[in-house]
mmCIF file of C-alpha atoms in Angstrom:
data_model
loop_
_atom_site.group_PDB
_atom_site.id
_atom_site.type_symbol
_atom_site.label_atom_id
_atom_site.label_comp_id
_atom_site.label_asym_id
_atom_site.label_seq_id
_atom_site.Cartn_x
_atom_site.Cartn_y
_atom_site.Cartn_z
ATOM 1 C CA MET A 1 0.226 -0.192 -0.236
ATOM 2 C CA THR A 2 1.311 3.440 -0.782
ATOM 3 C CA ALA A 3 2.353 6.028 1.564
ATOM 4 C CA ASP A 4 -0.555 8.044 -0.246
ATOM 5 C CA ARG A 5 -3.205 5.411 -0.038
ATOM 6 C CA ARG A 6 -1.902 5.034 3.971
ATOM 7 C CA THR A 7 -2.528 8.792 4.386
ATOM 8 C CA VAL A 8 -5.841 8.507 3.015
ATOM 9 C CA LEU A 9 -7.214 5.630 5.036
ATOM 10 C CA ARG A 10 -6.052 7.496 8.498
ATOM 11 C CA THR A 11 -7.964 10.565 7.698
ATOM 12 C CA THR A 12 -11.174 8.659 6.663
ATOM 13 C CA VAL A 13 -10.856 6.620 9.994
ATOM 14 C CA LYS A 14 -10.243 9.758 12.093
ATOM 15 C CA LEU A 15 -13.102 11.561 10.575
ATOM 16 C CA ALA A 16 -15.716 8.652 11.066
ATOM 17 C CA ALA A 17 -14.577 8.725 14.443
ATOM 18 C CA LEU A 18 -15.218 12.156 14.813
ATOM 19 C CA ALA A 19 -18.962 12.209 13.600
ATOM 20 C CA ALA A 20 -19.637 9.376 15.560
ATOM 21 C CA GLY A 21 -18.336 11.073 18.581
ATOM 22 C CA GLY A 22 -20.521 14.181 17.573
ATOM 23 C CA LEU A 23 -23.759 11.744 17.792
ATOM 24 C CA LEU A 24 -22.680 10.707 21.042
ATOM 25 C CA THR A 25 -22.441 14.091 22.816
ATOM 26 C CA ALA A 26 -25.646 15.449 20.554
ATOM 27 C CA CYS A 27 -27.975 12.343 21.813
ATOM 28 C CA GLY A 28 -26.439 10.074 24.529
ATOM 29 C CA ASP A 29 -26.235 12.871 27.475
ATOM 30 C CA PRO A 30 -28.517 11.044 30.068
ATOM 31 C CA GLY A 31 -28.697 14.080 32.072
ATOM 32 C CA ARG A 32 -30.788 15.862 30.273
ATOM 33 C CA ARG A 33 -33.601 13.305 29.432
ATOM 34 C CA ARG A 34 -33.990 13.000 32.839
ATOM 35 C CA ALA A 35 -37.292 14.937 34.356
ATOM 36 C CA ASP A 36 -36.123 17.609 36.658
ATOM 37 C CA PRO A 37 -37.987 17.483 39.476
ATOM 38 C CA GLY A 38 -39.642 20.447 39.113
ATOM 39 C CA VAL A 39 -41.486 19.604 35.586
ATOM 40 C CA PHE A 40 -42.908 16.412 37.724
ATOM 41 C CA ALA A 41 -43.997 18.632 40.227
ATOM 42 C CA ALA A 42 -45.935 20.606 37.520
ATOM 43 C CA ARG A 43 -47.783 17.740 36.303
ATOM 44 C CA PRO A 44 -51.030 16.984 37.835
ATOM 45 C CA GLU A 45 -51.451 13.819 35.814
ATOM 46 C CA ALA A 46 -48.882 12.238 37.691
ATOM 47 C CA VAL A 47 -50.817 12.445 40.824
ATOM 48 C CA ASP A 48 -54.477 10.566 41.512
ATOM 49 C CA PRO A 49 -57.288 12.420 42.444
ATOM 50 C CA SER A 50 -56.865 11.054 45.996
ATOM 51 C CA GLY A 51 -53.099 12.636 45.949
ATOM 52 C CA THR A 52 -51.460 9.420 45.798
ATOM 53 C CA VAL A 53 -47.795 10.052 43.621
ATOM 54 C CA ASP A 54 -47.298 7.271 40.740
ATOM 55 C CA PRO A 55 -44.440 5.157 42.154
ATOM 56 C CA ALA A 56 -43.271 5.500 38.415
ATOM 57 C CA TRP A 57 -42.331 9.380 39.464
ATOM 58 C CA ALA A 58 -41.318 8.686 42.897
ATOM 59 C CA GLY A 59 -38.888 11.576 43.829
ATOM 60 C CA GLY A 60 -39.878 13.521 41.246
ATOM 61 C CA GLU A 61 -37.861 11.530 38.373
ATOM 62 C CA GLY A 62 -39.567 10.176 35.100
ATOM 63 C CA PRO A 63 -39.463 6.456 34.168
ATOM 64 C CA ALA A 64 -35.680 5.954 33.180
ATOM 65 C CA SER A 65 -34.993 6.233 29.522
ATOM 66 C CA PRO A 66 -32.930 3.296 27.480
ATOM 67 C CA GLU A 67 -29.912 4.214 26.550
ATOM 68 C CA PRO A 68 -28.753 5.159 22.730
ATOM 69 C CA ALA A 69 -27.445 2.110 21.796
ATOM 70 C CA GLY A 70 -23.374 2.234 22.000
ATOM 71 C CA THR A 71 -22.836 4.502 24.707
ATOM 72 C CA THR A 72 -20.439 2.996 27.232
ATOM 73 C CA ALA A 73 -20.814 2.751 30.894
ATOM 74 C CA ALA A 74 -17.895 5.392 31.253
ATOM 75 C CA ALA A 75 -19.782 7.843 28.747
ATOM 76 C CA SER A 76 -23.281 7.880 30.608
ATOM 77 C CA PRO A 77 -22.398 8.078 34.599
ATOM 78 C CA ALA A 78 -25.007 7.097 37.125
ATOM 79 C CA PRO A 79 -27.126 9.880 38.228
ATOM 80 C CA ALA A 80 -25.780 11.030 41.501
ATOM 81 C CA ALA A 81 -26.865 9.923 44.569
ATOM 82 C CA THR A 82 -28.214 12.839 46.018
ATOM 83 C CA ALA A 83 -30.321 13.247 43.240
ATOM 84 C CA THR A 84 -33.111 11.297 44.576
ATOM 85 C CA ALA A 85 -32.211 11.981 48.018
ATOM 86 C CA PRO A 86 -35.504 13.631 50.144
ATOM 87 C CA PRO A 87 -34.935 17.526 50.778
ATOM 88 C CA ALA A 88 -33.559 17.967 54.406
ATOM 89 C CA PRO A 89 -36.822 19.522 56.327
ATOM 90 C CA PRO A 90 -37.175 22.868 57.911
ATOM 91 C CA VAL A 91 -35.360 23.385 61.636
ATOM 92 C CA LEU A 92 -38.479 24.704 63.737
ATOM 93 C CA PRO A 93 -38.086 26.628 67.297
ATOM 94 C CA PRO A 94 -40.484 24.456 69.704
ATOM 95 C CA LEU A 95 -44.050 26.207 70.809
ATOM 96 C CA ALA A 96 -44.588 27.716 74.181
ATOM 97 C CA PRO A 97 -45.741 24.849 76.384
ATOM 98 C CA GLY A 98 -49.476 25.103 76.634
ATOM 99 C CA THR A 99 -49.652 26.727 73.246
ATOM 100 C CA PRO A 100 -53.767 25.826 72.261
ATOM 101 C CA VAL A 101 -54.618 23.460 68.925
ATOM 102 C CA GLU A 102 -55.935 26.665 67.238
ATOM 103 C CA VAL A 103 -54.597 30.001 67.720
ATOM 104 C CA ALA A 104 -55.511 33.807 66.390
ATOM 105 C CA TYR A 105 -52.874 35.794 67.826
ATOM 106 C CA GLY A 106 -49.829 35.332 70.502
ATOM 107 C CA PRO A 107 -48.722 36.798 73.279
ATOM 108 C CA ARG A 108 -49.998 40.477 73.757
ATOM 109 C CA THR A 109 -47.556 41.557 76.283
ATOM 110 C CA GLY A 110 -44.833 40.252 73.417
ATOM 111 C CA ARG A 111 -43.885 43.149 70.641
ATOM 112 C CA GLY A 112 -43.650 40.035 67.747
ATOM 113 C CA VAL A 113 -46.048 40.342 64.573
ATOM 114 C CA ALA A 114 -46.498 37.580 61.997
ATOM 115 C CA LEU A 115 -47.211 38.745 58.671
ATOM 116 C CA THR A 116 -48.896 35.655 57.281
ATOM 117 C CA PHE A 117 -49.882 34.925 53.438
ATOM 118 C CA HIS A 118 -52.014 32.608 51.162
ATOM 119 C CA GLY A 119 -49.680 31.225 48.825
ATOM 120 C CA SER A 120 -51.088 31.259 45.487
ATOM 121 C CA GLY A 121 -51.115 33.477 42.486
ATOM 122 C CA ASP A 122 -48.303 35.111 40.250
ATOM 123 C CA PRO A 123 -44.572 33.426 41.115
ATOM 124 C CA ALA A 124 -43.320 37.025 40.211
ATOM 125 C CA LEU A 125 -44.922 38.879 42.658
ATOM 126 C CA ALA A 126 -44.510 36.373 45.342
ATOM 127 C CA ALA A 127 -40.797 36.398 44.759
ATOM 128 C CA ALA A 128 -41.439 40.168 44.602
ATOM 129 C CA LEU A 129 -42.897 39.759 48.175
ATOM 130 C CA LEU A 130 -40.416 37.632 49.216
ATOM 131 C CA GLU A 131 -37.581 39.797 48.070
ATOM 132 C CA ILE A 132 -38.562 42.905 49.766
ATOM 133 C CA ALA A 133 -38.882 41.476 53.562
ATOM 134 C CA GLU A 134 -35.794 39.415 53.213
ATOM 135 C CA ARG A 135 -33.923 42.735 52.736
ATOM 136 C CA ARG A 136 -35.529 43.561 56.050
ATOM 137 C CA GLY A 137 -34.301 40.809 57.492
ATOM 138 C CA VAL A 138 -37.994 39.652 57.672
ATOM 139 C CA GLY A 139 -39.449 36.202 57.784
ATOM 140 C CA LEU A 140 -42.676 35.793 56.266
ATOM 141 C CA THR A 141 -45.681 32.698 57.062
ATOM 142 C CA VAL A 142 -46.674 31.212 53.506
ATOM 143 C CA MET A 143 -49.718 29.065 54.198
ATOM 144 C CA ALA A 144 -49.430 27.254 50.581
ATOM 145 C CA VAL A 145 -52.426 26.094 48.647
ATOM 146 C CA GLY A 146 -51.399 22.726 46.900
ATOM 147 C CA SER A 147 -52.979 23.208 43.334
ATOM 148 C CA TRP A 148 -50.370 26.196 43.239
ATOM 149 C CA LEU A 149 -47.799 24.240 44.451
ATOM 150 C CA ASP A 150 -48.351 21.826 41.708
ATOM 151 C CA GLN A 151 -48.009 24.685 39.214
ATOM 152 C CA GLN A 152 -45.581 26.360 40.954
ATOM 153 C CA PRO A 153 -43.090 24.188 43.006
ATOM 154 C CA GLN A 154 -39.790 25.764 43.033
ATOM 155 C CA MET A 155 -41.681 28.378 45.401
ATOM 156 C CA ALA A 156 -41.488 25.517 48.457
ATOM 157 C CA ARG A 157 -38.425 26.005 48.659
ATOM 158 C CA ARG A 158 -37.930 29.300 47.284
ATOM 159 C CA ILE A 159 -39.595 30.486 50.125
ATOM 160 C CA LEU A 160 -38.121 28.289 53.069
ATOM 161 C CA ASP A 161 -34.716 29.257 51.610
ATOM 162 C CA GLY A 162 -35.278 32.773 52.268
ATOM 163 C CA GLY A 163 -36.034 32.632 55.890
ATOM 164 C CA HIS A 164 -40.265 31.947 55.821
ATOM 165 C CA GLU A 165 -42.093 29.624 56.940
ATOM 166 C CA LEU A 166 -44.518 27.223 55.057
ATOM 167 C CA GLY A 167 -47.715 25.773 56.121
ATOM 168 C CA ASN A 168 -50.843 23.887 54.552
ATOM 169 C CA HIS A 169 -54.007 25.894 52.845
ATOM 170 C CA THR A 170 -55.738 23.143 51.865
ATOM 171 C CA GLN A 171 -55.107 21.576 48.210
ATOM 172 C CA ASN A 172 -57.804 23.208 46.355
ATOM 173 C CA HIS A 173 -59.095 26.438 48.636
ATOM 174 C CA GLN A 174 -62.511 25.640 48.846
ATOM 175 C CA ASN A 175 -64.840 26.160 51.483
ATOM 176 C CA ILE A 176 -63.465 23.196 53.834
ATOM 177 C CA SER A 177 -66.234 23.749 56.837
ATOM 178 C CA THR A 178 -69.052 22.437 54.335
ATOM 179 C CA MET A 179 -67.248 18.952 53.167
ATOM 180 C CA PRO A 180 -67.663 16.070 54.758
ATOM 181 C CA PRO A 181 -64.994 14.781 56.749
ATOM 182 C CA ASP A 182 -63.156 12.077 53.907
ATOM 183 C CA ARG A 183 -63.236 14.985 51.869
ATOM 184 C CA ALA A 184 -61.871 17.963 54.194
ATOM 185 C CA ARG A 185 -59.300 15.695 55.214
ATOM 186 C CA ALA A 186 -58.340 14.648 50.944
ATOM 187 C CA GLU A 187 -58.069 18.661 51.082
ATOM 188 C CA ILE A 188 -55.665 19.076 54.134
ATOM 189 C CA ALA A 189 -53.525 15.555 53.142
ATOM 190 C CA GLN A 190 -53.376 16.187 49.811
ATOM 191 C CA CYS A 191 -51.524 19.311 50.089
ATOM 192 C CA ALA A 192 -49.441 17.864 52.712
ATOM 193 C CA GLU A 193 -48.144 15.187 50.275
ATOM 194 C CA ARG A 194 -46.903 18.017 48.442
ATOM 195 C CA LEU A 195 -45.203 19.725 51.134
ATOM 196 C CA GLN A 196 -43.654 16.553 52.446
ATOM 197 C CA ARG A 197 -42.385 15.617 48.873
ATOM 198 C CA LEU A 198 -40.818 19.373 48.046
ATOM 199 C CA THR A 199 -39.489 20.409 51.090
ATOM 200 C CA GLY A 200 -39.366 17.426 53.681
ATOM 201 C CA SER A 201 -42.033 18.145 56.033
ATOM 202 C CA ILE A 202 -45.737 18.867 56.066
ATOM 203 C CA GLY A 203 -44.889 21.823 57.920
ATOM 204 C CA ARG A 204 -46.525 22.836 61.233
ATOM 205 C CA TRP A 205 -49.287 24.598 60.281
ATOM 206 C CA PHE A 206 -52.910 23.980 59.043
ATOM 207 C CA ARG A 207 -54.879 27.040 57.862
ATOM 208 C CA PRO A 208 -58.389 26.443 56.906
ATOM 209 C CA SER A 209 -59.688 27.581 53.691
ATOM 210 C CA ALA A 210 -62.436 30.204 53.281
ATOM 211 C CA ALA A 211 -62.763 30.245 56.522
ATOM 212 C CA GLN A 212 -60.740 32.282 59.524
ATOM 213 C CA TYR A 213 -61.462 29.911 62.068
ATOM 214 C CA ALA A 214 -61.893 25.618 61.900
ATOM 215 C CA THR A 215 -64.563 24.195 62.726
ATOM 216 C CA PRO A 216 -64.391 21.128 65.244
ATOM 217 C CA MET A 217 -64.536 18.856 62.462
ATOM 218 C CA VAL A 218 -62.076 20.579 60.604
ATOM 219 C CA ARG A 219 -59.503 20.561 63.582
ATOM 220 C CA GLU A 220 -60.130 16.441 63.969
ATOM 221 C CA GLN A 221 -59.188 16.038 60.219
ATOM 222 C CA ALA A 222 -56.055 18.287 60.505
ATOM 223 C CA LYS A 223 -55.236 16.346 63.425
ATOM 224 C CA ALA A 224 -55.700 13.052 61.768
ATOM 225 C CA VAL A 225 -52.739 14.392 58.454
ATOM 226 C CA GLY A 226 -50.527 15.571 61.391
ATOM 227 C CA TYR A 227 -51.124 18.910 62.378
ATOM 228 C CA GLU A 228 -51.710 19.739 66.140
ATOM 229 C CA HIS A 229 -52.090 23.336 65.434
ATOM 230 C CA VAL A 230 -54.436 25.481 63.274
ATOM 231 C CA LEU A 231 -53.081 28.948 62.517
ATOM 232 C CA SER A 232 -55.770 31.355 62.552
ATOM 233 C CA PHE A 233 -55.326 35.365 62.398
ATOM 234 C CA ASP A 234 -56.892 38.611 64.203
ATOM 235 C CA VAL A 235 -56.362 41.396 61.729
ATOM 236 C CA ASP A 236 -57.485 40.917 58.196
ATOM 237 C CA PRO A 237 -57.326 43.469 56.024
ATOM 238 C CA ARG A 238 -59.096 42.485 53.103
ATOM 239 C CA ASP A 239 -56.193 42.672 50.649
ATOM 240 C CA TYR A 240 -57.719 40.530 47.978
ATOM 241 C CA ALA A 241 -59.794 43.148 47.187
ATOM 242 C CA ASP A 242 -56.936 45.335 46.064
ATOM 243 C CA PRO A 243 -57.558 48.637 48.182
ATOM 244 C CA GLY A 244 -54.421 50.635 47.317
ATOM 245 C CA ALA A 245 -50.940 50.561 48.814
ATOM 246 C CA ALA A 246 -51.988 53.295 50.803
ATOM 247 C CA GLU A 247 -55.314 51.824 51.882
ATOM 248 C CA LEU A 248 -53.741 48.533 53.007
ATOM 249 C CA GLN A 249 -50.997 50.239 54.801
ATOM 250 C CA ARG A 250 -53.816 52.283 56.676
ATOM 251 C CA ARG A 251 -55.886 49.146 57.125
ATOM 252 C CA VAL A 252 -53.099 47.015 58.835
ATOM 253 C CA LEU A 253 -51.550 49.848 61.317
ATOM 254 C CA GLY A 254 -54.696 50.864 62.562
ATOM 255 C CA SER A 255 -55.332 46.984 63.487
ATOM 256 C CA VAL A 256 -52.271 45.514 64.249
ATOM 257 C CA ARG A 257 -50.738 44.971 68.056
ATOM 258 C CA GLY A 258 -48.448 42.672 69.958
ATOM 259 C CA GLY A 259 -48.718 39.260 68.902
ATOM 260 C CA SER A 260 -50.862 40.039 66.447
ATOM 261 C CA VAL A 261 -51.486 37.706 63.094
ATOM 262 C CA VAL A 262 -52.231 39.543 59.840
ATOM 263 C CA ALA A 263 -53.701 37.538 57.252
ATOM 264 C CA LEU A 264 -52.140 38.790 53.852
ATOM 265 C CA HIS A 265 -52.270 37.319 50.281
ATOM 266 C CA LEU A 266 -49.262 36.676 47.254
ATOM 267 C CA GLY A 267 -50.055 37.696 43.781
ATOM 268 C CA HIS A 268 -51.749 40.610 44.548
ATOM 269 C CA ARG A 269 -49.494 43.820 42.868
ATOM 270 C CA CYS A 270 -51.101 46.659 45.860
ATOM 271 C CA THR A 271 -49.440 44.121 48.830
ATOM 272 C CA VAL A 272 -46.614 44.173 47.503
ATOM 273 C CA ASP A 273 -46.500 47.965 47.197
ATOM 274 C CA ALA A 274 -47.369 48.260 50.962
ATOM 275 C CA LEU A 275 -45.185 45.806 52.502
ATOM 276 C CA PRO A 276 -43.152 48.661 52.828
ATOM 277 C CA GLY A 277 -44.651 51.438 54.419
ATOM 278 C CA ILE A 278 -46.181 48.082 56.605
ATOM 279 C CA LEU A 279 -42.893 47.273 57.910
ATOM 280 C CA ASP A 280 -41.995 50.614 58.508
ATOM 281 C CA GLY A 281 -45.280 51.466 60.540
ATOM 282 C CA LEU A 282 -44.249 48.361 62.711
ATOM 283 C CA GLY A 283 -41.583 49.716 63.288
ATOM 284 C CA ARG A 284 -41.852 52.753 64.267
ATOM 285 C CA ALA A 285 -44.647 51.260 66.920
ATOM 286 C CA GLY A 286 -42.105 48.781 68.271
ATOM 287 C CA LEU A 287 -43.205 45.943 66.694
ATOM 288 C CA THR A 288 -41.154 43.158 64.626
ATOM 289 C CA PRO A 289 -42.313 41.006 62.129
ATOM 290 C CA VAL A 290 -41.800 37.144 62.819
ATOM 291 C CA THR A 291 -42.365 33.910 61.855
ATOM 292 C CA ALA A 292 -45.688 32.297 63.076
ATOM 293 C CA SER A 293 -43.539 29.310 64.545
ATOM 294 C CA ARG A 294 -41.259 32.625 66.219
ATOM 295 C CA LEU A 295 -44.336 34.228 67.443
ATOM 296 C CA PHE A 296 -45.705 31.238 69.521
ATOM 297 C CA ALA A 297 -42.266 29.843 70.553
#
């Protein structure tokens, strides 16, 4: 074989190898084909109406896809062990001895105030509100709606990672007081399942939907799911009606006092705009915003 012919053959082999390597790089990356946990949590079809997670999607990942032909073990490393590890649950302070089953306000002699938020709505507005609080070093308490967590699963860790507290405000935010016991329990349990899967904990607090206080039936169902305490409130400025930032500030600051639990909402522009003034007014009154668990510790 002549030298020229050998050179041509060697060049052809190198080109073929490069082409094969390019195909493997483009099509054989297993990390790009595994479902992101956020994708699973945003897919309600992965959860049946009873709130049971399809085992095929347990841990936030879809069924494994077969590796492309010709991919070797070295080219396709196994996923890291932490990929399916459950999230670490948040650490909460112990509550004061004798804390009632249902609480609407904390010690009136203290200077703490809990700003609590119905967890639903536009995630961009929710993030903006959280950022305002975080810049002031303030911890909020978000009572999440389970169907919102299905749509916006990333918000669960976003809330906790910002130093805030997360609780259960039912799965679909319907009038839980009028439901039969089994349906009421399902509403609580389905939201609890989502909190557990996304954060490693069902949270400490349950708040009934479409009601300020829980009925005895609702308290019983909440306890059966694992909630020892119901978080009510004593200040309701009705920000869901979008009264405007100045009026909302007036309503909150005109009613709040030491130990108050204020009921507000994520997803409303007027609440985002009003929060800096509310925090300023609380400071002038010598009141300190804290999470619900801190208020009742």
